[in-house]
PDB file of C-alpha atoms in Angstrom:
ATOM      1  CA  GLY A   1     133.844  61.433 142.520  1.00 53.00           C
ATOM      2  CA  GLN A   2     131.533  60.126 139.907  1.00 61.00           C
ATOM      3  CA  GLN A   3     128.110  58.907 141.211  1.00 69.00           C
ATOM      4  CA  LEU A   4     124.946  57.572 139.671  1.00 88.00           C
ATOM      5  CA  ASN A   5     121.533  59.268 140.080  1.00 94.00           C
ATOM      6  CA  GLN A   6     119.375  56.965 142.038  1.00 96.00           C
ATOM      7  CA  SER A   7     115.863  57.717 143.004  1.00 96.00           C
ATOM      8  CA  PRO A   8     113.906  57.857 145.011  1.00 96.00           C
ATOM      9  CA  GLN A   9     116.045  58.514 147.999  1.00 95.00           C
ATOM     10  CA  SER A  10     113.582  56.882 150.295  1.00 96.00           C
ATOM     11  CA  MET A  11     110.277  55.059 150.197  1.00 96.00           C
ATOM     12  CA  PHE A  12     107.841  54.197 152.953  1.00 96.00           C
ATOM     13  CA  ILE A  13     105.287  51.730 151.640  1.00 95.00           C
ATOM     14  CA  GLN A  14     102.668  49.242 152.828  1.00 97.00           C
ATOM     15  CA  GLU A  15     103.381  45.493 153.003  1.00 97.00           C
ATOM     16  CA  GLY A  16     102.102  43.967 149.642  1.00 97.00           C
ATOM     17  CA  GLU A  17     102.784  46.998 147.513  1.00 97.00           C
ATOM     18  CA  ASP A  18     105.082  46.842 144.491  1.00 97.00           C
ATOM     19  CA  VAL A  19     108.170  49.082 144.644  1.00 96.00           C
ATOM     20  CA  SER A  20     110.180  50.571 141.780  1.00 97.00           C
ATOM     21  CA  MET A  21     113.493  52.420 141.823  1.00 97.00           C
ATOM     22  CA  ASN A  22     116.038  53.469 139.154  1.00 97.00           C
ATOM     23  CA  CYS A  23     119.301  54.808 138.349  1.00 97.00           C
ATOM     24  CA  THR A  24     120.613  57.067 135.576  1.00 96.00           C
ATOM     25  CA  SER A  25     123.981  58.087 134.441  1.00 94.00           C
ATOM     26  CA  SER A  26     125.586  60.475 131.881  1.00 90.00           C
ATOM     27  CA  SER A  27     128.156  57.660 131.047  1.00 89.00           C
ATOM     28  CA  ILE A  28     127.789  54.275 129.460  1.00 91.00           C
ATOM     29  CA  PHE A  29     128.256  51.236 131.782  1.00 91.00           C
ATOM     30  CA  ASN A  30     128.974  47.658 130.658  1.00 90.00           C
ATOM     31  CA  THR A  31     127.584  46.113 133.739  1.00 92.00           C
ATOM     32  CA  TRP A  32     124.827  47.079 136.097  1.00 94.00           C
ATOM     33  CA  LEU A  33     124.494  45.669 139.591  1.00 95.00           C
ATOM     34  CA  TRP A  34     121.908  45.930 142.297  1.00 97.00           C
ATOM     35  CA  TYR A  35     122.832  45.429 146.091  1.00 97.00           C
ATOM     36  CA  LYS A  36     120.711  45.358 149.290  1.00 97.00           C
ATOM     37  CA  GLN A  37     122.137  46.353 152.688  1.00 97.00           C
ATOM     38  CA  ASP A  38     120.267  45.187 155.711  1.00 95.00           C
ATOM     39  CA  PRO A  39     120.587  47.437 158.782  1.00 90.00           C
ATOM     40  CA  GLY A  40     123.996  47.043 160.377  1.00 89.00           C
ATOM     41  CA  GLU A  41     125.441  44.666 157.567  1.00 93.00           C
ATOM     42  CA  GLY A  42     127.417  44.978 154.410  1.00 95.00           C
ATOM     43  CA  PRO A  43     125.740  45.198 150.984  1.00 96.00           C
ATOM     44  CA  VAL A  44     124.779  41.843 149.375  1.00 95.00           C
ATOM     45  CA  LEU A  45     124.472  41.469 145.562  1.00 94.00           C
ATOM     46  CA  LEU A  46     120.794  40.887 144.375  1.00 96.00           C
ATOM     47  CA  ILE A  47     121.116  40.983 140.626  1.00 96.00           C
ATOM     48  CA  ALA A  48     123.829  41.567 138.018  1.00 94.00           C
ATOM     49  CA  LEU A  49     123.024  42.707 134.431  1.00 94.00           C
ATOM     50  CA  TYR A  50     125.701  42.385 131.657  1.00 92.00           C
ATOM     51  CA  LYS A  51     123.898  43.174 128.400  1.00 93.00           C
ATOM     52  CA  ALA A  52     121.926  46.257 127.225  1.00 94.00           C
ATOM     53  CA  GLY A  53     118.271  45.454 127.248  1.00 95.00           C
ATOM     54  CA  GLU A  54     118.656  42.460 129.592  1.00 95.00           C
ATOM     55  CA  LEU A  55     115.818  41.729 131.902  1.00 96.00           C
ATOM     56  CA  THR A  56     116.649  39.533 134.881  1.00 96.00           C
ATOM     57  CA  SER A  57     114.451  38.261 137.747  1.00 95.00           C
ATOM     58  CA  ASN A  58     115.418  36.856 141.227  1.00 93.00           C
ATOM     59  CA  GLY A  59     112.354  35.835 143.092  1.00 95.00           C
ATOM     60  CA  ARG A  60     110.083  38.925 143.569  1.00 97.00           C
ATOM     61  CA  LEU A  61     112.949  41.121 142.235  1.00 97.00           C
ATOM     62  CA  THR A  62     113.172  42.257 138.488  1.00 97.00           C
ATOM     63  CA  ALA A  63     115.905  44.403 137.077  1.00 97.00           C
ATOM     64  CA  GLN A  64     116.585  45.692 133.725  1.00 97.00           C
ATOM     65  CA  PHE A  65     119.721  47.072 131.909  1.00 96.00           C
ATOM     66  CA  GLY A  66     118.633  50.071 129.758  1.00 95.00           C
ATOM     67  CA  ILE A  67     118.991  49.922 126.101  1.00 95.00           C
ATOM     68  CA  THR A  68     121.188  53.146 126.073  1.00 94.00           C
ATOM     69  CA  ARG A  69     123.517  51.490 128.786  1.00 93.00           C
ATOM     70  CA  LYS A  70     122.948  54.604 130.795  1.00 93.00           C
ATOM     71  CA  ASP A  71     120.191  53.453 133.098  1.00 96.00           C
ATOM     72  CA  SER A  72     118.737  50.565 135.138  1.00 97.00           C
ATOM     73  CA  PHE A  73     115.817  49.963 137.217  1.00 97.00           C
ATOM     74  CA  LEU A  74     114.782  47.568 140.087  1.00 98.00           C
ATOM     75  CA  ASN A  75     111.253  46.374 140.806  1.00 98.00           C
ATOM     76  CA  ILE A  76     110.097  44.598 143.846  1.00 98.00           C
ATOM     77  CA  SER A  77     106.697  42.919 143.817  1.00 97.00           C
ATOM     78  CA  ALA A  78     104.574  42.250 146.815  1.00 97.00           C
ATOM     79  CA  SER A  79     106.783  43.682 149.298  1.00 97.00           C
ATOM     80  CA  ILE A  80     107.206  42.047 152.636  1.00 96.00           C
ATOM     81  CA  PRO A  81     108.770  43.420 155.937  1.00 95.00           C
ATOM     82  CA  SER A  82     112.197  41.755 155.323  1.00 95.00           C
ATOM     83  CA  ASP A  83     112.617  43.948 152.346  1.00 97.00           C
ATOM     84  CA  VAL A  84     113.412  46.654 154.505  1.00 97.00           C
ATOM     85  CA  GLY A  85     116.968  48.165 153.966  1.00 96.00           C
ATOM     86  CA  ILE A  86     119.047  50.265 151.544  1.00 96.00           C
ATOM     87  CA  TYR A  87     119.239  49.316 147.953  1.00 97.00           C
ATOM     88  CA  PHE A  88     122.105  50.485 145.832  1.00 96.00           C
ATOM     89  CA  CYS A  89     122.609  50.500 142.108  1.00 96.00           C
ATOM     90  CA  ALA A  90     126.178  50.276 140.831  1.00 94.00           C
ATOM     91  CA  GLY A  91     127.765  50.480 137.410  1.00 92.00           C
ATOM     92  CA  LEU A  92     130.978  49.040 136.114  1.00 88.00           C
ATOM     93  CA  GLY A  93     132.531  50.798 133.174  1.00 78.00           C
ATOM     94  CA  SER A  94     135.323  49.843 130.778  1.00 70.00           C
ATOM     95  CA  SER A  95     138.323  50.714 133.028  1.00 66.00           C
ATOM     96  CA  ASN A  96     140.374  47.779 133.933  1.00 59.00           C
ATOM     97  CA  THR A  97     140.465  48.722 137.660  1.00 68.00           C
ATOM     98  CA  GLY A  98     137.215  47.070 138.376  1.00 78.00           C
ATOM     99  CA  LYS A  99     135.960  49.910 140.422  1.00 86.00           C
ATOM    100  CA  LEU A 100     132.285  50.258 140.718  1.00 90.00           C
ATOM    101  CA  ILE A 101     130.326  53.574 140.591  1.00 90.00           C
ATOM    102  CA  PHE A 102     127.580  53.592 143.223  1.00 92.00           C
ATOM    103  CA  GLY A 103     124.226  55.322 143.476  1.00 93.00           C
ATOM    104  CA  GLN A 104     123.414  57.204 146.589  1.00 93.00           C
ATOM    105  CA  GLY A 105     121.046  54.364 147.767  1.00 95.00           C
ATOM    106  CA  THR A 106     117.214  54.089 148.181  1.00 96.00           C
ATOM    107  CA  THR A 107     116.079  53.512 151.815  1.00 96.00           C
ATOM    108  CA  LEU A 108     112.952  51.279 151.854  1.00 97.00           C
ATOM    109  CA  GLN A 109     110.689  50.897 154.719  1.00 97.00           C
ATOM    110  CA  VAL A 110     107.716  48.503 154.760  1.00 96.00           C
ATOM    111  CA  LYS A 111     104.863  48.968 157.117  1.00 93.00           C
ATOM    112  CA  PRO A 112     103.246  45.600 158.022  1.00 89.00           C
TER     113      PRO A 112
ATOM    114  CA  ASP B   1     130.896  31.510 148.171  1.00 67.00           C
ATOM    115  CA  VAL B   2     133.434  34.182 148.522  1.00 61.00           C
ATOM    116  CA  LYS B   3     133.799  35.328 152.026  1.00 91.00           C
ATOM    117  CA  VAL B   4     135.222  38.724 152.866  1.00 96.00           C
ATOM    118  CA  THR B   5     135.904  39.045 156.605  1.00 96.00           C
ATOM    119  CA  GLN B   6     136.489  42.231 158.531  1.00 96.00           C
ATOM    120  CA  SER B   7     138.256  41.693 161.743  1.00 90.00           C
ATOM    121  CA  SER B   8     135.856  43.659 164.081  1.00 92.00           C
ATOM    122  CA  ARG B   9     132.232  44.561 163.919  1.00 94.00           C
ATOM    123  CA  TYR B  10     132.491  47.437 166.394  1.00 96.00           C
ATOM    124  CA  LEU B  11     135.368  49.454 167.693  1.00 97.00           C
ATOM    125  CA  VAL B  12     135.752  52.328 169.932  1.00 98.00           C
ATOM    126  CA  LYS B  13     139.132  54.308 169.796  1.00 97.00           C
ATOM    127  CA  ARG B  14     140.311  57.527 171.339  1.00 98.00           C
ATOM    128  CA  THR B  15     141.271  60.667 169.300  1.00 98.00           C
ATOM    129  CA  GLY B  16     144.811  60.584 168.179  1.00 97.00           C
ATOM    130  CA  GLU B  17     145.216  56.790 168.354  1.00 97.00           C
ATOM    131  CA  LYS B  18     146.564  54.798 165.327  1.00 97.00           C
ATOM    132  CA  VAL B  19     143.751  52.523 164.190  1.00 97.00           C
ATOM    133  CA  PHE B  20     144.071  49.364 161.971  1.00 97.00           C
ATOM    134  CA  LEU B  21     141.031  47.869 160.282  1.00 98.00           C
ATOM    135  CA  GLU B  22     141.720  44.425 158.752  1.00 97.00           C
ATOM    136  CA  CYS B  23     140.012  42.764 155.862  1.00 97.00           C
ATOM    137  CA  VAL B  24     140.634  39.287 154.454  1.00 97.00           C
ATOM    138  CA  GLN B  25     139.170  37.599 151.427  1.00 96.00           C
ATOM    139  CA  ASP B  26     139.281  33.915 150.484  1.00 94.00           C
ATOM    140  CA  MET B  27     138.753  33.719 146.772  1.00 87.00           C
ATOM    141  CA  ASP B  28     142.052  35.026 145.261  1.00 91.00           C
ATOM    142  CA  HIS B  29     140.417  38.329 144.083  1.00 92.00           C
ATOM    143  CA  GLU B  30     142.867  40.826 142.481  1.00 92.00           C
ATOM    144  CA  ASN B  31     140.960  43.812 143.538  1.00 93.00           C
ATOM    145  CA  MET B  32     140.178  45.081 147.149  1.00 96.00           C
ATOM    146  CA  PHE B  33     138.432  48.304 148.277  1.00 96.00           C
ATOM    147  CA  TRP B  34     137.898  50.335 151.393  1.00 97.00           C
ATOM    148  CA  TYR B  35     134.647  52.591 151.646  1.00 96.00           C
ATOM    149  CA  ARG B  36     133.139  54.573 154.352  1.00 96.00           C
ATOM    150  CA  GLN B  37     129.321  55.001 154.596  1.00 95.00           C
ATOM    151  CA  ASP B  38     127.788  57.968 156.313  1.00 93.00           C
ATOM    152  CA  PRO B  39     124.045  58.766 156.365  1.00 89.00           C
ATOM    153  CA  GLY B  40     123.009  60.768 153.454  1.00 85.00           C
ATOM    154  CA  LEU B  41     126.459  60.487 151.761  1.00 87.00           C
ATOM    155  CA  GLY B  42     126.239  56.907 150.306  1.00 89.00           C
ATOM    156  CA  LEU B  43     129.361  54.775 149.794  1.00 92.00           C
ATOM    157  CA  ARG B  44     132.721  56.856 149.484  1.00 92.00           C
ATOM    158  CA  LEU B  45     135.830  55.238 148.186  1.00 93.00           C
ATOM    159  CA  ILE B  46     138.834  55.717 150.487  1.00 97.00           C
ATOM    160  CA  TYR B  47     141.493  53.431 148.745  1.00 97.00           C
ATOM    161  CA  PHE B  48     141.617  50.583 146.436  1.00 95.00           C
ATOM    162  CA  SER B  49     144.216  48.022 145.301  1.00 95.00           C
ATOM    163  CA  TYR B  50     144.317  45.944 142.143  1.00 92.00           C
ATOM    164  CA  ASP B  51     147.398  43.899 143.063  1.00 91.00           C
ATOM    165  CA  VAL B  52     149.722  43.076 145.996  1.00 93.00           C
ATOM    166  CA  LYS B  53     151.687  46.235 146.961  1.00 88.00           C
ATOM    167  CA  MET B  54     149.700  48.352 144.611  1.00 91.00           C
ATOM    168  CA  LYS B  55     147.286  51.017 145.857  1.00 94.00           C
ATOM    169  CA  GLU B  56     145.390  53.883 144.598  1.00 94.00           C
ATOM    170  CA  LYS B  57     143.707  56.738 146.273  1.00 95.00           C
ATOM    171  CA  GLY B  58     139.803  56.868 145.953  1.00 93.00           C
ATOM    172  CA  ASP B  59     137.685  59.922 146.618  1.00 91.00           C
ATOM    173  CA  ILE B  60     138.523  60.519 150.290  1.00 95.00           C
ATOM    174  CA  PRO B  61     141.942  59.309 151.080  1.00 97.00           C
ATOM    175  CA  GLU B  62     143.015  62.165 153.512  1.00 97.00           C
ATOM    176  CA  GLY B  63     143.699  60.902 156.945  1.00 96.00           C
ATOM    177  CA  TYR B  64     143.910  57.242 155.798  1.00 98.00           C
ATOM    178  CA  SER B  65     146.620  54.824 154.449  1.00 97.00           C
ATOM    179  CA  VAL B  66     146.539  51.312 153.356  1.00 97.00           C
ATOM    180  CA  SER B  67     148.627  48.234 153.117  1.00 97.00           C
ATOM    181  CA  ARG B  68     148.411  45.162 150.876  1.00 97.00           C
ATOM    182  CA  GLU B  69     151.507  42.837 151.670  1.00 95.00           C
ATOM    183  CA  LYS B  70     149.610  39.651 150.754  1.00 96.00           C
ATOM    184  CA  LYS B  71     146.857  39.212 148.134  1.00 95.00           C
ATOM    185  CA  GLU B  72     144.101  38.189 150.442  1.00 96.00           C
ATOM    186  CA  ARG B  73     144.518  40.891 153.109  1.00 97.00           C
ATOM    187  CA  PHE B  74     143.951  44.687 152.771  1.00 97.00           C
ATOM    188  CA  SER B  75     144.470  46.905 155.774  1.00 97.00           C
ATOM    189  CA  LEU B  76     142.932  50.318 156.339  1.00 98.00           C
ATOM    190  CA  ILE B  77     145.011  52.612 158.689  1.00 98.00           C
ATOM    191  CA  LEU B  78     143.909  55.735 160.389  1.00 98.00           C
ATOM    192  CA  GLU B  79     147.243  57.549 161.235  1.00 95.00           C
ATOM    193  CA  SER B  80     145.819  59.526 164.024  1.00 97.00           C
ATOM    194  CA  ALA B  81     141.948  58.984 164.591  1.00 98.00           C
ATOM    195  CA  SER B  82     139.684  61.892 164.705  1.00 98.00           C
ATOM    196  CA  THR B  83     136.069  62.341 165.535  1.00 98.00           C
ATOM    197  CA  ASN B  84     135.108  63.065 162.118  1.00 97.00           C
ATOM    198  CA  GLN B  85     136.294  59.602 161.145  1.00 98.00           C
ATOM    199  CA  THR B  86     133.531  58.065 163.174  1.00 98.00           C
ATOM    200  CA  SER B  87     131.734  55.939 160.455  1.00 97.00           C
ATOM    201  CA  MET B  88     130.882  52.562 159.025  1.00 97.00           C
ATOM    202  CA  TYR B  89     133.832  51.083 157.200  1.00 98.00           C
ATOM    203  CA  LEU B  90     133.145  48.574 154.469  1.00 97.00           C
ATOM    204  CA  CYS B  91     135.750  46.347 152.792  1.00 97.00           C
ATOM    205  CA  ALA B  92     135.044  44.631 149.422  1.00 96.00           C
ATOM    206  CA  SER B  93     136.848  42.475 146.850  1.00 95.00           C
ATOM    207  CA  SER B  94     136.289  41.352 143.332  1.00 92.00           C
ATOM    208  CA  PHE B  95     137.631  39.924 140.144  1.00 86.00           C
ATOM    209  CA  ALA B  96     138.133  42.762 137.506  1.00 76.00           C
ATOM    210  CA  GLY B  97     134.822  42.982 135.420  1.00 73.00           C
ATOM    211  CA  PHE B  98     132.584  41.587 138.102  1.00 82.00           C
ATOM    212  CA  GLY B  99     130.789  42.920 141.097  1.00 85.00           C
ATOM    213  CA  TYR B 100     132.144  43.285 144.606  1.00 91.00           C
ATOM    214  CA  THR B 101     131.629  40.933 147.635  1.00 94.00           C
ATOM    215  CA  PHE B 102     131.497  43.151 150.697  1.00 96.00           C
ATOM    216  CA  GLY B 103     132.373  42.430 154.285  1.00 96.00           C
ATOM    217  CA  SER B 104     129.979  42.822 157.101  1.00 95.00           C
ATOM    218  CA  GLY B 105     131.336  46.200 158.083  1.00 96.00           C
ATOM    219  CA  THR B 106     133.109  47.748 160.947  1.00 97.00           C
ATOM    220  CA  ARG B 107     131.332  50.429 162.991  1.00 96.00           C
ATOM    221  CA  LEU B 108     134.198  52.758 164.252  1.00 98.00           C
ATOM    222  CA  THR B 109     133.469  55.352 166.999  1.00 98.00           C
ATOM    223  CA  VAL B 110     136.320  57.808 167.873  1.00 98.00           C
ATOM    224  CA  VAL B 111     135.895  59.546 171.121  1.00 97.00           C
TER     225      VAL B 111
END
């Protein structure tokens, strides 16, 4: 099935560092979403982006919907140990099934 | 807040058993989805449903079936469990045009 290209696959950083991850696609999306999955839990929505060029923040998280509608990035500033988990991007196209297309995920580990 | 509840967090079943995974959502969402998650393979869509009694195959439907008799409940059925179906199973629901709300997942082990 169709998937988004998410990078990097994994990151191992020091507490306090900033983190950046991104997703690209060959298809246009109308909505971009970023989820975080804590170990052993289901993914939880962090940020939703609905308009090309939109830049949205949620605490230390900032995400942008690319102008071309084919990409998005997520930044985490001043990382802390509880940022550990898997981050997924997801895109929603124009089909009426409501089916999301997911990236492969970025696994983040934070060293205290 | 929307709640998506999966009936079991952990399950251990024997090869050949028929297995039912249940998912219930409480916000009248039209769409419901079943994914499996395996290390290195991301989230793979098994089946989804956009209305009662409606179902569509996802990317990996083989060995699975689903049932949606009521809007709030979407069941995943493993007809004859096999060891390669050992995985984390995630249920999600949504209104069309919006993001999913996921359940906490069911970790299934088939021995």
